[in-house]
Amino acid sequence: MIRFSPHLEILPEVQRWIYPRLQNLKKLGFVLYEGTALALQLGHRQSVDFDFFLHDPLDQKQLRDAFPLLEEANLVTQLQDLENTQTFEISHPEADKGSVKISFFGTIDFGRIGEPRLTEDEVLLVASPLDIFATKLKVIIQRPSTKDYVDIIRLIKNDESLVEALGAASVFFGTDFSPMLSLRALSYYDDLLPPLSPSDSSFLKRQVSEALRSLSIKGLEKPALASANLSSKEVKNL
């Protein structure tokens, strides 16, 4: 299993306070996705939420046993209470240090291609950059935001392939994902607020052109799923 040193310096103080209290979640199969998962690996921006994905259905008792902070009624406000979606806002004990939103999603069945990574302090299991990239290529079609474009640019600059990520997204989401619509979303984003910098915009347009050229020659190659489960069997041995 790949281990990495997390960029904890990018977390606001309330997230740094919560961070070590999340260490039991990996044993239940939870994997961190979305912006914070990427920011912890690349250290490129601040992200203020925790989003945990689970292949299995959510077991609320197991979740609360593994993360007893949820029982602190004076610090926790439940924002969403569905069978397989639980979202909370958790405040720092010192009120002036803010709060953080943390979400747990069950029955996530798109699987994984990359191997999830373990923080070297063994607190969190985090989705691979390729798998995060693939999910973001779908997100920008549905609800584009500047932070997702910033993440995609940084992933490409970190040597993640746009074409490979398009293939991964096609495997994950099947007919619910269109590579061409995703590339179109990467080409037309004038309504983003705040807007991308001119240099980022130029970089992204070059990457889209190169991806289109590659696809016209080779077509879209779809990698095999490594596992239907988002987590890793190695976690049980920690």
Coordinates of C-alpha atoms in Angstrom, one line a residue:
M1 CA 0.0 0.0 0.0
I2 CA 1.3 3.5 -0.9
R3 CA 1.8 5.8 2.0
F4 CA 2.2 9.5 1.9
S5 CA 2.9 12.4 4.2
P6 CA -0.4 14.4 4.3
H7 CA -0.3 18.2 3.8
L8 CA -2.0 19.0 7.1
E9 CA -0.8 22.6 6.8
I10 CA -3.5 23.3 4.3
L11 CA -6.3 22.3 6.7
P12 CA -8.1 25.0 8.7
E13 CA -7.6 24.7 12.5
V14 CA -11.0 23.0 13.0
Q15 CA -10.1 20.3 10.5
R16 CA -6.7 19.7 12.0
W17 CA -8.5 19.3 15.4
I18 CA -10.9 16.7 13.9
Y19 CA -8.3 14.9 11.8
P20 CA -6.8 12.5 14.4
R21 CA -10.3 11.6 15.5
L22 CA -11.1 10.1 12.1
Q23 CA -8.6 7.3 12.5
N24 CA -11.1 4.5 13.1
L25 CA -13.1 5.1 9.9
K26 CA -10.7 3.3 7.6
K27 CA -11.4 0.0 9.5
L28 CA -15.1 0.3 8.4
G29 CA -14.0 0.7 4.8
F30 CA -14.4 4.5 4.5
V31 CA -12.2 6.2 1.9
L32 CA -11.7 10.0 1.7
Y33 CA -12.6 11.5 -1.7
E34 CA -13.2 14.9 -3.2
G35 CA -11.2 18.1 -2.7
T36 CA -9.7 17.4 0.7
A37 CA -8.5 14.0 -0.4
L38 CA -6.6 15.6 -3.2
A39 CA -5.4 18.6 -1.2
L40 CA -3.9 16.3 1.5
Q41 CA -1.9 14.6 -1.3
L42 CA -0.8 17.6 -3.4
G43 CA -1.0 20.5 -0.9
H44 CA -2.2 22.9 -3.7
R45 CA -5.2 24.5 -2.0
Q46 CA -7.3 24.7 1.1
S47 CA -10.3 22.5 1.2
V48 CA -12.8 22.7 4.1
D49 CA -14.9 19.6 4.0
F50 CA -14.4 15.9 4.6
D51 CA -16.3 13.5 2.2
F52 CA -16.1 9.8 3.0
F53 CA -17.2 7.2 0.5
L54 CA -18.1 3.6 1.5
H55 CA -18.9 0.6 -0.8
D56 CA -21.2 -1.0 1.8
P57 CA -24.5 0.4 3.1
L58 CA -24.0 2.8 6.0
D59 CA -24.4 1.3 9.5
Q60 CA -25.1 4.3 11.7
K61 CA -24.2 2.5 14.9
Q62 CA -20.8 1.4 13.6
L63 CA -20.2 4.9 12.3
R64 CA -20.9 6.5 15.7
D65 CA -18.9 3.8 17.5
A66 CA -15.9 4.5 15.2
F67 CA -16.4 8.3 15.4
P68 CA -17.7 9.1 18.8
L69 CA -17.4 12.8 18.3
L70 CA -20.8 12.6 16.6
E71 CA -22.3 12.0 20.0
E72 CA -21.2 15.5 21.2
A73 CA -24.6 17.2 20.8
N74 CA -23.2 20.6 21.8
L75 CA -20.7 20.5 18.9
V76 CA -22.6 18.6 16.2
T77 CA -25.5 19.6 14.0
Q78 CA -26.9 17.0 11.6
L79 CA -27.5 18.5 8.2
Q80 CA -28.7 15.4 6.3
D81 CA -30.1 12.1 7.6
L82 CA -30.8 9.6 4.9
E83 CA -30.3 5.9 4.8
N84 CA -26.9 6.1 3.0
T85 CA -26.1 9.8 3.4
Q86 CA -25.2 11.3 6.7
T87 CA -23.9 14.9 6.8
F88 CA -22.9 16.8 9.9
E89 CA -21.5 20.2 10.8
I90 CA -19.0 19.9 13.6
S91 CA -17.8 22.9 15.6
H92 CA -14.5 23.4 17.3
P93 CA -14.9 23.5 21.1
E94 CA -13.6 27.1 20.9
A95 CA -16.4 28.8 19.0
D96 CA -14.1 31.3 17.3
K97 CA -12.2 28.5 15.5
G98 CA -15.1 27.6 13.2
S99 CA -16.8 24.5 12.0
V100 CA -16.4 21.9 9.3
K101 CA -18.8 19.8 7.3
I102 CA -18.3 16.1 7.2
S103 CA -20.3 13.7 5.0
F104 CA -20.6 9.9 4.8
F105 CA -21.9 8.2 1.7
G106 CA -22.8 4.5 1.6
T107 CA -23.4 2.1 -1.3
I108 CA -20.9 3.8 -3.6
D109 CA -20.6 1.2 -6.3
F110 CA -18.4 2.6 -9.0
G111 CA -15.3 0.7 -7.7
R112 CA -11.7 1.8 -8.0
I113 CA -8.9 1.6 -10.5
G114 CA -6.1 3.1 -8.5
E115 CA -4.9 1.8 -5.1
P116 CA -6.1 4.0 -2.2
R117 CA -3.3 5.6 -0.2
L118 CA -2.7 5.6 3.5
T119 CA -1.5 8.7 5.4
E120 CA 1.8 7.8 6.9
D121 CA 0.4 8.5 10.4
E122 CA -2.2 5.8 9.5
V123 CA -5.2 8.1 10.2
L124 CA -6.9 8.1 6.8
L125 CA -7.3 6.0 3.7
V126 CA -7.5 8.4 0.7
A127 CA -8.5 7.7 -2.9
S128 CA -5.8 7.7 -5.5
P129 CA -5.3 10.8 -7.7
L130 CA -6.5 8.9 -10.8
D131 CA -9.8 7.9 -9.1
I132 CA -10.4 11.5 -7.8
F133 CA -9.6 12.8 -11.3
A134 CA -12.2 10.6 -12.8
T135 CA -14.9 11.7 -10.4
K136 CA -14.1 15.3 -11.0
L137 CA -14.5 14.9 -14.8
K138 CA -18.1 13.8 -14.1
V139 CA -18.7 16.6 -11.6
I140 CA -17.8 19.4 -13.9
I141 CA -20.5 18.3 -16.3
Q142 CA -23.2 18.5 -13.6
R143 CA -22.1 21.4 -11.3
P144 CA -18.9 23.1 -12.4
S145 CA -17.0 25.1 -9.9
T146 CA -13.6 26.9 -10.0
K147 CA -12.1 24.6 -7.4
D148 CA -12.7 21.5 -9.5
Y149 CA -11.0 23.1 -12.5
V150 CA -8.1 24.1 -10.2
D151 CA -7.9 20.5 -9.0
I152 CA -7.9 19.1 -12.6
I153 CA -5.1 21.5 -13.6
R154 CA -3.0 20.5 -10.7
L155 CA -3.6 16.8 -11.4
I156 CA -2.4 17.2 -14.9
K157 CA 0.6 19.1 -13.8
N158 CA 1.3 16.3 -11.3
D159 CA 1.6 13.9 -14.3
E160 CA -1.9 12.5 -14.2
S161 CA -3.2 11.8 -17.7
L162 CA -6.4 13.5 -18.8
V163 CA -7.0 10.8 -21.4
E164 CA -6.5 8.0 -18.8
A165 CA -8.8 9.8 -16.4
L166 CA -11.5 10.0 -19.1
G167 CA -11.2 6.2 -19.6
A168 CA -11.4 5.7 -15.8
A169 CA -14.6 7.9 -15.6
S170 CA -16.1 5.9 -18.4
V171 CA -15.5 2.7 -16.5
F172 CA -16.8 4.1 -13.2
F173 CA -20.0 5.7 -14.6
G174 CA -20.7 3.9 -17.9
T175 CA -23.4 5.5 -20.0
D176 CA -24.0 8.2 -17.3
F177 CA -20.7 9.7 -18.4
S178 CA -19.8 11.3 -21.7
P179 CA -16.1 12.0 -22.3
M180 CA -16.9 14.6 -25.0
L181 CA -19.3 16.5 -22.7
S182 CA -16.5 16.5 -20.1
L183 CA -14.0 17.8 -22.6
R184 CA -16.5 20.4 -23.6
A185 CA -16.9 21.5 -20.0
L186 CA -13.1 21.8 -19.8
S187 CA -13.2 24.1 -22.8
Y188 CA -16.1 26.4 -22.0
Y189 CA -16.2 27.9 -18.5
D190 CA -16.6 31.6 -18.9
D191 CA -19.2 31.8 -16.1
L192 CA -16.9 30.4 -13.4
L193 CA -16.6 32.6 -10.3
P194 CA -13.9 33.3 -9.5
P195 CA -12.6 32.9 -13.1
L196 CA -9.5 30.9 -13.9
S197 CA -6.3 32.8 -14.4
P198 CA -5.2 33.5 -18.1
S199 CA -2.3 31.1 -17.7
D200 CA -4.5 28.3 -16.2
S201 CA -7.1 28.8 -19.0
S202 CA -4.4 28.6 -21.7
F203 CA -2.9 25.5 -20.1
L204 CA -6.3 23.8 -19.9
K205 CA -7.2 24.5 -23.5
R206 CA -3.8 23.0 -24.7
Q207 CA -4.5 19.9 -22.6
V208 CA -8.0 19.5 -24.1
S209 CA -6.6 19.9 -27.6
E210 CA -4.0 17.2 -26.9
A211 CA -6.6 14.9 -25.5
L212 CA -8.8 15.3 -28.5
R213 CA -5.9 14.6 -30.8
S214 CA -5.0 11.4 -28.8
L215 CA -8.6 10.2 -28.8
S216 CA -8.9 10.7 -32.6
I217 CA -5.8 8.5 -33.1
K218 CA -6.1 5.8 -30.4
G219 CA -9.7 6.0 -29.3
L220 CA -10.6 5.8 -25.6
E221 CA -8.9 3.1 -23.7
K222 CA -10.8 1.8 -20.7
P223 CA -8.8 0.4 -17.8
A224 CA -9.9 -2.6 -15.8
L225 CA -11.3 -2.1 -12.3
A226 CA -8.9 -3.1 -9.7
S227 CA -11.7 -3.8 -7.2
A228 CA -15.4 -3.2 -6.8
N229 CA -14.6 -2.1 -3.2
L230 CA -13.2 1.4 -2.7
S231 CA -11.1 0.3 0.3
S232 CA -8.1 -2.1 0.5
K233 CA -7.8 -5.5 2.2
E234 CA -4.5 -4.4 3.6
V235 CA -6.3 -2.0 6.0
K236 CA -7.5 -5.0 8.1
N237 CA -3.8 -5.7 9.0
L238 CA -3.1 -2.3 10.4

